[in-house]
GROMACS .gro file of C-alpha atoms in nm:
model
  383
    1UNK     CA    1   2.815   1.550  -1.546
    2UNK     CA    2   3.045   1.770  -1.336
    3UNK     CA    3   3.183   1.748  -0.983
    4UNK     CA    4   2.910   1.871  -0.743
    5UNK     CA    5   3.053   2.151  -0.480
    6UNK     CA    6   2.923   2.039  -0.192
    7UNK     CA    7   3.109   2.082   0.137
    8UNK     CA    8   3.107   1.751   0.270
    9UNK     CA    9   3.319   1.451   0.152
   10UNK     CA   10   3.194   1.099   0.004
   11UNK     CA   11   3.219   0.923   0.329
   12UNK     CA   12   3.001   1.191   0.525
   13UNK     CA   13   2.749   1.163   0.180
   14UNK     CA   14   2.722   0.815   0.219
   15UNK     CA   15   2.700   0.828   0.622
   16UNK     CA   16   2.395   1.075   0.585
   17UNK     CA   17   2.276   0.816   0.276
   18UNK     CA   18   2.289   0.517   0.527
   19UNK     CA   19   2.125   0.668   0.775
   20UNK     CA   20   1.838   0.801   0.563
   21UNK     CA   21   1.771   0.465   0.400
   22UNK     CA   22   1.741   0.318   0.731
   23UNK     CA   23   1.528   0.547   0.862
   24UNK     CA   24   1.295   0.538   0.546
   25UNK     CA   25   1.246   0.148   0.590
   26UNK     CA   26   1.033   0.166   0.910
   27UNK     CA   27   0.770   0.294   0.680
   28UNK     CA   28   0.803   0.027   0.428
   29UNK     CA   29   0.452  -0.151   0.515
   30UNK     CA   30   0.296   0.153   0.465
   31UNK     CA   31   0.411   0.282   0.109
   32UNK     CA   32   0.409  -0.075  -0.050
   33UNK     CA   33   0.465  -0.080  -0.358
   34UNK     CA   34   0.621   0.246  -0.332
   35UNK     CA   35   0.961   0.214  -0.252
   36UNK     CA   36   1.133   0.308   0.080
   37UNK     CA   37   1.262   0.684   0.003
   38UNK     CA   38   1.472   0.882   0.231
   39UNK     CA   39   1.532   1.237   0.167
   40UNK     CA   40   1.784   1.599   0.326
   41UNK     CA   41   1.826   1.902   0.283
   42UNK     CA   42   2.185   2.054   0.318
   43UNK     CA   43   2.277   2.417   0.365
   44UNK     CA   44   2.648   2.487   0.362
   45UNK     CA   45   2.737   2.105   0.454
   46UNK     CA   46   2.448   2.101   0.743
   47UNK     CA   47   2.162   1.902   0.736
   48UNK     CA   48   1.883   2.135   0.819
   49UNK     CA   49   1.592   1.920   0.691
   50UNK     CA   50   1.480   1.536   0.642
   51UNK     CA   51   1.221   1.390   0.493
   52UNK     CA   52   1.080   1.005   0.417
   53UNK     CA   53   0.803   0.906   0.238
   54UNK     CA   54   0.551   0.758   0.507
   55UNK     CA   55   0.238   0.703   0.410
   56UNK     CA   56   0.106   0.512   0.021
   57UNK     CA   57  -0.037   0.842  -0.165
   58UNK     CA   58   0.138   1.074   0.055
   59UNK     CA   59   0.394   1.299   0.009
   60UNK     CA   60   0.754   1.195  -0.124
   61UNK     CA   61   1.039   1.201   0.048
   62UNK     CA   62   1.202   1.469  -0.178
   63UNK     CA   63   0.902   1.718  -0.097
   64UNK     CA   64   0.838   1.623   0.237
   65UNK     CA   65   1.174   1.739   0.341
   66UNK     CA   66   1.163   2.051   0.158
   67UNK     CA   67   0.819   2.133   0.354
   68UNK     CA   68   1.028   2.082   0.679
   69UNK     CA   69   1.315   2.259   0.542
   70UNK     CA   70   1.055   2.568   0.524
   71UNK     CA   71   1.003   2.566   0.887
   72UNK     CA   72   1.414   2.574   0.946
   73UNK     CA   73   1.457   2.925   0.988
   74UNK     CA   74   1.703   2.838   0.710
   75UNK     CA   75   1.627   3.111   0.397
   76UNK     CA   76   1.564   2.925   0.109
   77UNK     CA   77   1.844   3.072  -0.097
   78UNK     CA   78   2.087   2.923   0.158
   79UNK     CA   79   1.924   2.565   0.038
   80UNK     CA   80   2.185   2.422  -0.203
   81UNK     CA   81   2.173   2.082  -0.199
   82UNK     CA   82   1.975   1.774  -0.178
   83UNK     CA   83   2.047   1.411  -0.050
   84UNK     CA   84   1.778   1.130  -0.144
   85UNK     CA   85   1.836   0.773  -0.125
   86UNK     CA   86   1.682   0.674  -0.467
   87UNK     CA   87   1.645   0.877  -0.784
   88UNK     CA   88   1.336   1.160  -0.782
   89UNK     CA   89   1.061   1.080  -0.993
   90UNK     CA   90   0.973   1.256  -1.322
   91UNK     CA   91   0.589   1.191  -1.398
   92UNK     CA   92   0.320   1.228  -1.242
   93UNK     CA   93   0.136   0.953  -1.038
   94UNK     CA   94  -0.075   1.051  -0.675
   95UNK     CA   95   0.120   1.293  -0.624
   96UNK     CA   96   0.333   1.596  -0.846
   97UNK     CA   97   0.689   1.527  -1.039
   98UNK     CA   98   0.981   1.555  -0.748
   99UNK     CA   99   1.220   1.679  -0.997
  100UNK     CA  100   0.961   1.962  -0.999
  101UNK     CA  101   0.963   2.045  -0.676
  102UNK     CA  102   1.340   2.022  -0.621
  103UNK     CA  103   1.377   2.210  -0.906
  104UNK     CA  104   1.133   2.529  -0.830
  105UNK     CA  105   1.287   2.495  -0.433
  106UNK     CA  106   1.643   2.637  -0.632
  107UNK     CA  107   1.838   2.328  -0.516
  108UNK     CA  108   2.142   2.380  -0.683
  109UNK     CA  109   2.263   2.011  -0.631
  110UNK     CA  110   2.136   1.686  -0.612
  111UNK     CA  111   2.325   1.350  -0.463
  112UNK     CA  112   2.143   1.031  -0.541
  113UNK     CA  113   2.190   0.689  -0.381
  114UNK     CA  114   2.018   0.460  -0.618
  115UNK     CA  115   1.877   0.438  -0.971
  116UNK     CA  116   1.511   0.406  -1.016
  117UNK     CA  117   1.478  -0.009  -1.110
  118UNK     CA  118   1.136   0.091  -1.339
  119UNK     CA  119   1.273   0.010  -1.671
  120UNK     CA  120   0.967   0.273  -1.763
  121UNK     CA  121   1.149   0.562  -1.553
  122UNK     CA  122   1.546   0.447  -1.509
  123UNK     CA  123   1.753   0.780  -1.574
  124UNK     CA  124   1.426   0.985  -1.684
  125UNK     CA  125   1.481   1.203  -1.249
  126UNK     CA  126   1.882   1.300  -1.296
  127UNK     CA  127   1.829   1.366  -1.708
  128UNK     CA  128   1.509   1.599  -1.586
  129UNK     CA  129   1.806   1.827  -1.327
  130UNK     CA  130   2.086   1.787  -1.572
  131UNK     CA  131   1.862   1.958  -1.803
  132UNK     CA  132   1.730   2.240  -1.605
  133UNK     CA  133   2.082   2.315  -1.505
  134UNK     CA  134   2.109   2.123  -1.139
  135UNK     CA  135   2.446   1.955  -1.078
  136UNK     CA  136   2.377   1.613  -1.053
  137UNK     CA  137   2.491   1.228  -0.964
  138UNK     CA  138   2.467   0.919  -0.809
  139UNK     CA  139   2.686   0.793  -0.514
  140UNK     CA  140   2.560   0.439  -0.509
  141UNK     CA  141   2.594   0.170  -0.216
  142UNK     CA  142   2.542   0.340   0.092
  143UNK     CA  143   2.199   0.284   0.080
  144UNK     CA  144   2.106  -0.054  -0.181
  145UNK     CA  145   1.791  -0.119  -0.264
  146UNK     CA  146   1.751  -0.443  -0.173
  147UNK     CA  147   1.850  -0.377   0.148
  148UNK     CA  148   1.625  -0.038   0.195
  149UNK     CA  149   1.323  -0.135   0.008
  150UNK     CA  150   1.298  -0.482  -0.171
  151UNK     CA  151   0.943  -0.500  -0.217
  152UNK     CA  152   1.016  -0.245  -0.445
  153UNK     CA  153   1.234  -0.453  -0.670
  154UNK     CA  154   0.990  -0.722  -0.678
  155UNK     CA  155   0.730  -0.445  -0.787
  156UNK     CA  156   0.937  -0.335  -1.072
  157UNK     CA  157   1.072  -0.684  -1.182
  158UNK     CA  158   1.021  -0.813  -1.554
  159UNK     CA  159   0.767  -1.049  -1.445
  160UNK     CA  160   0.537  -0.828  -1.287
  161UNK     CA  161   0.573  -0.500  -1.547
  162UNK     CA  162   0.461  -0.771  -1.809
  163UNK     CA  163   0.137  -0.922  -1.648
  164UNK     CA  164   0.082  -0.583  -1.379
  165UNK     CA  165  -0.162  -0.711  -1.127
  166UNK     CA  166  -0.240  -0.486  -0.840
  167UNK     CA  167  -0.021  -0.509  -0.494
  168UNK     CA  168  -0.246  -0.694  -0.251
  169UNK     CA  169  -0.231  -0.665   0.143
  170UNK     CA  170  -0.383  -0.969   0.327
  171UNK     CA  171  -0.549  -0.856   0.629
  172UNK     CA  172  -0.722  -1.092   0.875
  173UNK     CA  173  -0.798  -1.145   1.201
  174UNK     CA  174  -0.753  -1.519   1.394
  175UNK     CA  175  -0.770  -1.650   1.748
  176UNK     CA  176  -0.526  -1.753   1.929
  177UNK     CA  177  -0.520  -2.077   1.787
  178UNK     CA  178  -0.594  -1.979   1.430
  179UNK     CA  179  -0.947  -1.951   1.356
  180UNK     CA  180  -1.093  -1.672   1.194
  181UNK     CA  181  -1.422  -1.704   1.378
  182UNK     CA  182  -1.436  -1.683   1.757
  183UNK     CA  183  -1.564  -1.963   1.938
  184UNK     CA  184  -1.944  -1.973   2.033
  185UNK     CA  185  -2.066  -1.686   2.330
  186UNK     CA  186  -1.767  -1.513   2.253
  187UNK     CA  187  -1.843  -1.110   2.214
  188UNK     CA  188  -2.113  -1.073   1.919
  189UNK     CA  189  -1.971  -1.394   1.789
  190UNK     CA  190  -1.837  -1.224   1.513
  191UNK     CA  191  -1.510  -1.042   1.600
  192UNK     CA  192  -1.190  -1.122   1.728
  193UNK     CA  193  -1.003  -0.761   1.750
  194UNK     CA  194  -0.973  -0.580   2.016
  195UNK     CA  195  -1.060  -0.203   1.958
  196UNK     CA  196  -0.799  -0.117   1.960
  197UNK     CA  197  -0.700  -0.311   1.673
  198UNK     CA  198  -1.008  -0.257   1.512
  199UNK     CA  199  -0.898   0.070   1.512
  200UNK     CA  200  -0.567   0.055   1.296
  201UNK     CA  201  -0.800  -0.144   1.052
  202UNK     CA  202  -0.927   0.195   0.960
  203UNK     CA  203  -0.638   0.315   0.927
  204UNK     CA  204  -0.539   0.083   0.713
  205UNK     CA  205  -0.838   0.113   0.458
  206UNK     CA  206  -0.781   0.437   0.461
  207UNK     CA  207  -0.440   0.341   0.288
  208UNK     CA  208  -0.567   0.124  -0.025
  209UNK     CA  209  -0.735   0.206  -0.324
  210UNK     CA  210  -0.975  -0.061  -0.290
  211UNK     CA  211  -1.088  -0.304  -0.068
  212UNK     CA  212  -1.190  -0.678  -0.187
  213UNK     CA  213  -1.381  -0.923  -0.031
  214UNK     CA  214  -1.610  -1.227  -0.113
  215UNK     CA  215  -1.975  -1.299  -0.134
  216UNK     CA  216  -1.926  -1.521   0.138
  217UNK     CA  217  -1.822  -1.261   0.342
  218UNK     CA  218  -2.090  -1.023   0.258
  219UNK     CA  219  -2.356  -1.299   0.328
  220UNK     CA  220  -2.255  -1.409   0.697
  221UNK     CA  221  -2.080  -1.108   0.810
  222UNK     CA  222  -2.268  -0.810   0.670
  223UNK     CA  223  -1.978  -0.538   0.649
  224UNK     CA  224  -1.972  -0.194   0.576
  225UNK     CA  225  -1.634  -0.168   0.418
  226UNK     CA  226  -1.589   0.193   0.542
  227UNK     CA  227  -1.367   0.441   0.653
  228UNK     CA  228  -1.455   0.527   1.024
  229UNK     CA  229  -1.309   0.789   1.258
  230UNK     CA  230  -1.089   0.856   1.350
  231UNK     CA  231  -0.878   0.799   1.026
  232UNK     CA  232  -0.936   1.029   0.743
  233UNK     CA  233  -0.893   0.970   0.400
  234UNK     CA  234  -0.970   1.223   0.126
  235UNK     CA  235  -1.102   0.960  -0.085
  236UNK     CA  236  -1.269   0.638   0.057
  237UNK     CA  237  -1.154   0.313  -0.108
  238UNK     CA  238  -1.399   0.157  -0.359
  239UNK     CA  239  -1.550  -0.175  -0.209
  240UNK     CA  240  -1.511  -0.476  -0.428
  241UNK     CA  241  -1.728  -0.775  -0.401
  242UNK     CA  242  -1.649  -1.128  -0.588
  243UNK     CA  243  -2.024  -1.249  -0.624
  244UNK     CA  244  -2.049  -1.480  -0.913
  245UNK     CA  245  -2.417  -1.544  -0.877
  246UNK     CA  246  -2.508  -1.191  -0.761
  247UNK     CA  247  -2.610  -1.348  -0.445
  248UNK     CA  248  -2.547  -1.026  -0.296
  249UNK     CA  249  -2.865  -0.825  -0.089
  250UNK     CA  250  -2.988  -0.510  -0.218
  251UNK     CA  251  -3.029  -0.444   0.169
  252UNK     CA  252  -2.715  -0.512   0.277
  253UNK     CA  253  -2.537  -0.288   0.523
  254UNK     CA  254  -2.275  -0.207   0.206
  255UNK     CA  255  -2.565   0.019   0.069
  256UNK     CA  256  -2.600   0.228   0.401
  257UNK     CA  257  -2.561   0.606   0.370
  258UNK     CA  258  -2.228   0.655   0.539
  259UNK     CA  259  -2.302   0.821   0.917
  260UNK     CA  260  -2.129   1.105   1.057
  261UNK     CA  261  -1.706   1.052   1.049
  262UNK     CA  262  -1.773   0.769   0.806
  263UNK     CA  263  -1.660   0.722   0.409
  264UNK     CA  264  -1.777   0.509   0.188
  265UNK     CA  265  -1.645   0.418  -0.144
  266UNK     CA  266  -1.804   0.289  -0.452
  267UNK     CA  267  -1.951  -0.039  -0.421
  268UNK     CA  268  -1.859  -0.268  -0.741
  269UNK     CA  269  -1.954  -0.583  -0.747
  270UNK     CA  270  -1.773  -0.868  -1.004
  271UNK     CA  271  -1.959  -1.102  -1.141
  272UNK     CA  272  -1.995  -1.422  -1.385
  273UNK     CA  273  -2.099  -1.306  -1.741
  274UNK     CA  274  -2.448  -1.372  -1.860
  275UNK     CA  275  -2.582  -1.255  -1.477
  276UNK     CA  276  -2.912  -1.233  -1.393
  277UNK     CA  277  -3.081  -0.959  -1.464
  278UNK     CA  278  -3.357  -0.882  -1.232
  279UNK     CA  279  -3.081  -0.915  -0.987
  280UNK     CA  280  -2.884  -0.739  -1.137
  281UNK     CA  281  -3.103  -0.435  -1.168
  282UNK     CA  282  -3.185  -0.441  -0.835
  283UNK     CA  283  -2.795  -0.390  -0.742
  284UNK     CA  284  -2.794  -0.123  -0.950
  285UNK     CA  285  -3.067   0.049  -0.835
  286UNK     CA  286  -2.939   0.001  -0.402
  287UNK     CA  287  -2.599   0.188  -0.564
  288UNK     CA  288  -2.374  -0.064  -0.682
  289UNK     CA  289  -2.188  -0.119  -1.000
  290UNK     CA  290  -2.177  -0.459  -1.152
  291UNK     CA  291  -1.892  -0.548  -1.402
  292UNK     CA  292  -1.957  -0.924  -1.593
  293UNK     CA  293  -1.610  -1.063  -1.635
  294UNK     CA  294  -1.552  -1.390  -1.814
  295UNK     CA  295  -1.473  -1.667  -1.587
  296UNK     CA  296  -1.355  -2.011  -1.604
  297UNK     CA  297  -1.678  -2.095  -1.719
  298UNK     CA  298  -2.001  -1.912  -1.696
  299UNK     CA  299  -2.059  -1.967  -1.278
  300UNK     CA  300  -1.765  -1.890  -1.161
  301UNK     CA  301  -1.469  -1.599  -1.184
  302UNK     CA  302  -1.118  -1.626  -1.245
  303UNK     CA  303  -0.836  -1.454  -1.018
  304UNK     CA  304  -0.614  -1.344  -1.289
  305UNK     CA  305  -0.879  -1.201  -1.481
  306UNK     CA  306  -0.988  -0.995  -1.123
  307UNK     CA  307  -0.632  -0.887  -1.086
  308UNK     CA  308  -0.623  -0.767  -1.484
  309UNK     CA  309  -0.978  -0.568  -1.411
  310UNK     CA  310  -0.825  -0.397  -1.082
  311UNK     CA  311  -0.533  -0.314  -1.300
  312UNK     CA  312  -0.697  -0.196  -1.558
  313UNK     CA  313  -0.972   0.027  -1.339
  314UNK     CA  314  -0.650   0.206  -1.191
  315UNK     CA  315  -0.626   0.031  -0.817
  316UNK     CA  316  -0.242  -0.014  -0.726
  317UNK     CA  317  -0.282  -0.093  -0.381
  318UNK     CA  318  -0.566  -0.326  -0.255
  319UNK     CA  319  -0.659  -0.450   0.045
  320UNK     CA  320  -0.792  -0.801   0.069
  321UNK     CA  321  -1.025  -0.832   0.333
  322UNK     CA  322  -1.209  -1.182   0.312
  323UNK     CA  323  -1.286  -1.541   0.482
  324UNK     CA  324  -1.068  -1.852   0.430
  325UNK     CA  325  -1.167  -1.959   0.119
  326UNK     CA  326  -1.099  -1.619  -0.064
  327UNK     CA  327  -0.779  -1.569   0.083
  328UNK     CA  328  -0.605  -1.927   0.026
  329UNK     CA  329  -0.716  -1.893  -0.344
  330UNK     CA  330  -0.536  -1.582  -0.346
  331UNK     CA  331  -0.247  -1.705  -0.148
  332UNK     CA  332  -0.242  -2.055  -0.362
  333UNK     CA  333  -0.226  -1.819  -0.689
  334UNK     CA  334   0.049  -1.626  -0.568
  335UNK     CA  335  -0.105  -1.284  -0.594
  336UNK     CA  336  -0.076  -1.172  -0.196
  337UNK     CA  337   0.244  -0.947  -0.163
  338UNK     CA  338   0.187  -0.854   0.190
  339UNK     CA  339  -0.012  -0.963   0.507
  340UNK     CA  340  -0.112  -0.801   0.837
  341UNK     CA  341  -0.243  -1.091   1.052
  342UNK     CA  342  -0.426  -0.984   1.429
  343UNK     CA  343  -0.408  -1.244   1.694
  344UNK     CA  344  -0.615  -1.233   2.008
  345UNK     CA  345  -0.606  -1.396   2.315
  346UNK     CA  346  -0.925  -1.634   2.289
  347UNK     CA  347  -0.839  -1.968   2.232
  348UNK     CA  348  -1.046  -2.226   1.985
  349UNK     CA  349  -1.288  -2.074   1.713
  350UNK     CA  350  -1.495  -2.233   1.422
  351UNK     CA  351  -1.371  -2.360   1.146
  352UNK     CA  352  -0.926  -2.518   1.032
  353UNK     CA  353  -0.643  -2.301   1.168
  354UNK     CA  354  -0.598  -2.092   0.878
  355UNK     CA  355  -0.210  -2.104   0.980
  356UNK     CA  356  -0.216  -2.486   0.888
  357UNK     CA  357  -0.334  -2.400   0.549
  358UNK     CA  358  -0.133  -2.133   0.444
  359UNK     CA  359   0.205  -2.319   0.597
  360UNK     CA  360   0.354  -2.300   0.229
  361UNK     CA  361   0.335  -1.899   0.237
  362UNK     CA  362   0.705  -1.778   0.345
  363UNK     CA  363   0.727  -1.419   0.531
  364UNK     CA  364   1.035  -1.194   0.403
  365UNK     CA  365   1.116  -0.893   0.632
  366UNK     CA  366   0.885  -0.883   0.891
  367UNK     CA  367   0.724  -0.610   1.193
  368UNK     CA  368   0.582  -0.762   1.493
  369UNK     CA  369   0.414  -0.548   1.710
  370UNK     CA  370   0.122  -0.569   1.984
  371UNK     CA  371  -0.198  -0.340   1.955
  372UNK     CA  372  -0.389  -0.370   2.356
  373UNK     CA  373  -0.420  -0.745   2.391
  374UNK     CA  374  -0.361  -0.826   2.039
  375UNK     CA  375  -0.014  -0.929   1.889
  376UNK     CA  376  -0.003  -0.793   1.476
  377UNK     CA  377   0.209  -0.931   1.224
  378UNK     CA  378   0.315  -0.769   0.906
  379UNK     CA  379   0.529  -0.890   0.680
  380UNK     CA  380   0.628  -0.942   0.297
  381UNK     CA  381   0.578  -1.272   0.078
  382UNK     CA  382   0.852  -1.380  -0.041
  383UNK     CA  383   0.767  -1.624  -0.408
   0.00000   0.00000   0.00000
């Protein structure tokens, strides 16, 4: 690996490093489990572009600041080098190779902060530009993973790469005192968000693969599960429904033809095996798929085996919207990574304080933030 010829010495490289791995962590709730990236582009020793990864199945850092570098009024063949906080993937995933991209850009040179943890990927980014003829290395500790994106380690870690479950975002809303049902006469005695809130909760779906949720849920709420304006998503999240007895209506609002600025994903619905079958066809027929998993025994599902199937059906990033009983089996099991937790104003509510029941749960880096009268949480589990 040679000396790169860049015009700008270690301390300035690992200033700009700093500063983009900083700057990349704002967005961490948003790409989990992608890590935190942070990316520049340099033309004669000025930084003329920067780029982060912001969004989960949007653009990379890497490619994201070579889009901006395109509206510099810099010429392209004045680009020579490239500053990212963590090493440029190789493969394929929702989006192209980086190494790719930097490559085709004619980025000459490439400083890299950190290594890629994935076992599956270490060394495969700076062995890809070594090979096409970039000038290439790492300038580690200005910008350390586990202080720019740590979710990310626990992502990659042994435990996880051996029994892959999918990384699962918590979302619910409580009163002020912890109830996830408002009291009685309250609104449409239903919901607890403001609109405004109610609002980033599209948003939000519009971030996951896949929303899950409960029979329970289905039954006394009767959601839609959709992607509403005025988020946009390209591709609406398939709706997952835990319904071990298939207790679910073939009338249910879930079958409703999406209206106009709506999406709606695939309904899939997971059930015991051995299910009924006129019940069964009848799901079918509103639009659903049903999947018969084993369970603990033949009534009733088992987490882990849920988590394998998401796996295994390609979701990486899920979003768990459900009622009490869903989420402290999920929470008790260890399979939450992250939460997002809306707290109105109302006092009192039906049902325990959720809060007293998940007490165990700890929070790792957190965001609080308010959203009109609401106050949001979100924050990473720590196990």
């Amino acid at each position: 690996m040679t000396a790169l010829s860049i015009p700008l010495e270690d301390t300035e490289l690992r200033s700009l490093l700093h500063e983009l791995g900083a700057e990349a962590a704002r967005f961490r709730f948003d790409v989990a489990p992608n890590p935190c990236v942070g990316a520049a582009i340099l033309s004669r020793g000025k930084v003329i572009a920067r780029g982060f990864h912001e969004r989960w199945g949007g653009d990379h850092a890497e490619v994201e600041a070579l889009e901006v570098a395109t509206r510099s009024g810099v010429p392209r063949a004045e680009w020579d080098t490239l500053v990212v906080t963590l090493e440029p993937c190789s493969t394929r995933g929702k989006t192209g190779p980086c190494t790719q991209a930097i490559m085709e850009a004619g980025i000459e040179s490439v400083v890299i902060g950190s290594v890629d943890p994935d076992p599956r990927h270490q060394g495969q980014g700076i062995r890809f530009l070594e090979d096409a003829g970039l000038e290439a290395r790492f300038l580690t500790g200005a910008a350390p993973l586990d202080e720019v994106t740590p979710h990310f380690l626990d992502w990659t870690c042994q435990d996880r790469l051996r029994r892959p479950y999918p990384w699962i975002v918590a979302k619910w809303a409580q009163t002020a005192t912890g109830q996830l049902s408002p009291p009685k006469g309250h609104g449409d005695g239903r919901t607890i968000s403001s609109p405004e809130a109610l609002e980033q909760v599209q948003h939000l779906r519009a971030s996951v693969d896949a929303i899950l949720t409960g029979v329970g849920t289905v039954v006394a709420d009767d959601p839609r599960l959709t992607v509403r304006a005025p988020a946009r998503t390209p591709q609406a999240p398939d709706r997952i429904i835990l319904d071990s007895g298939l207790r679910t209506s073939p009338d249910a609002r879930l079958f409703d033809a999406p209206e106009a600025g709506e999406s709606a994903g695939p309904i899939r619905i997971l059930c015991a095996t051995g299910p009924d079958r006129a019940r069964e066809k009848g799901l079918i027929v509103a639009g659903a798929g049903v999947h018969g998993l084993r369970g603990d025994d033949r009534r009733f599902l088992n987490l882990r085996g849920i988590m394998t199937w998401m796996w295994d059906m390609g979701y990486r990033r899920v979003l768990l919207e459900s009622g009490p009983t869903l989420l402290e089996a999920c929470f008790e099991a260890g399979f939450v990574d992250q939460v997002r937790v809306v707290t109105g104003p109302v006092r009192g509510g039906r049902g325990e304080s959720l809060g007293a029941r998940l007490q165990p749960a700890k929070l790792g880096s957190r965001r609080d933030g308010e959203c009109g009268p609401d106050s949001v949480l979100e924050a990473f589990i720590v196990r």
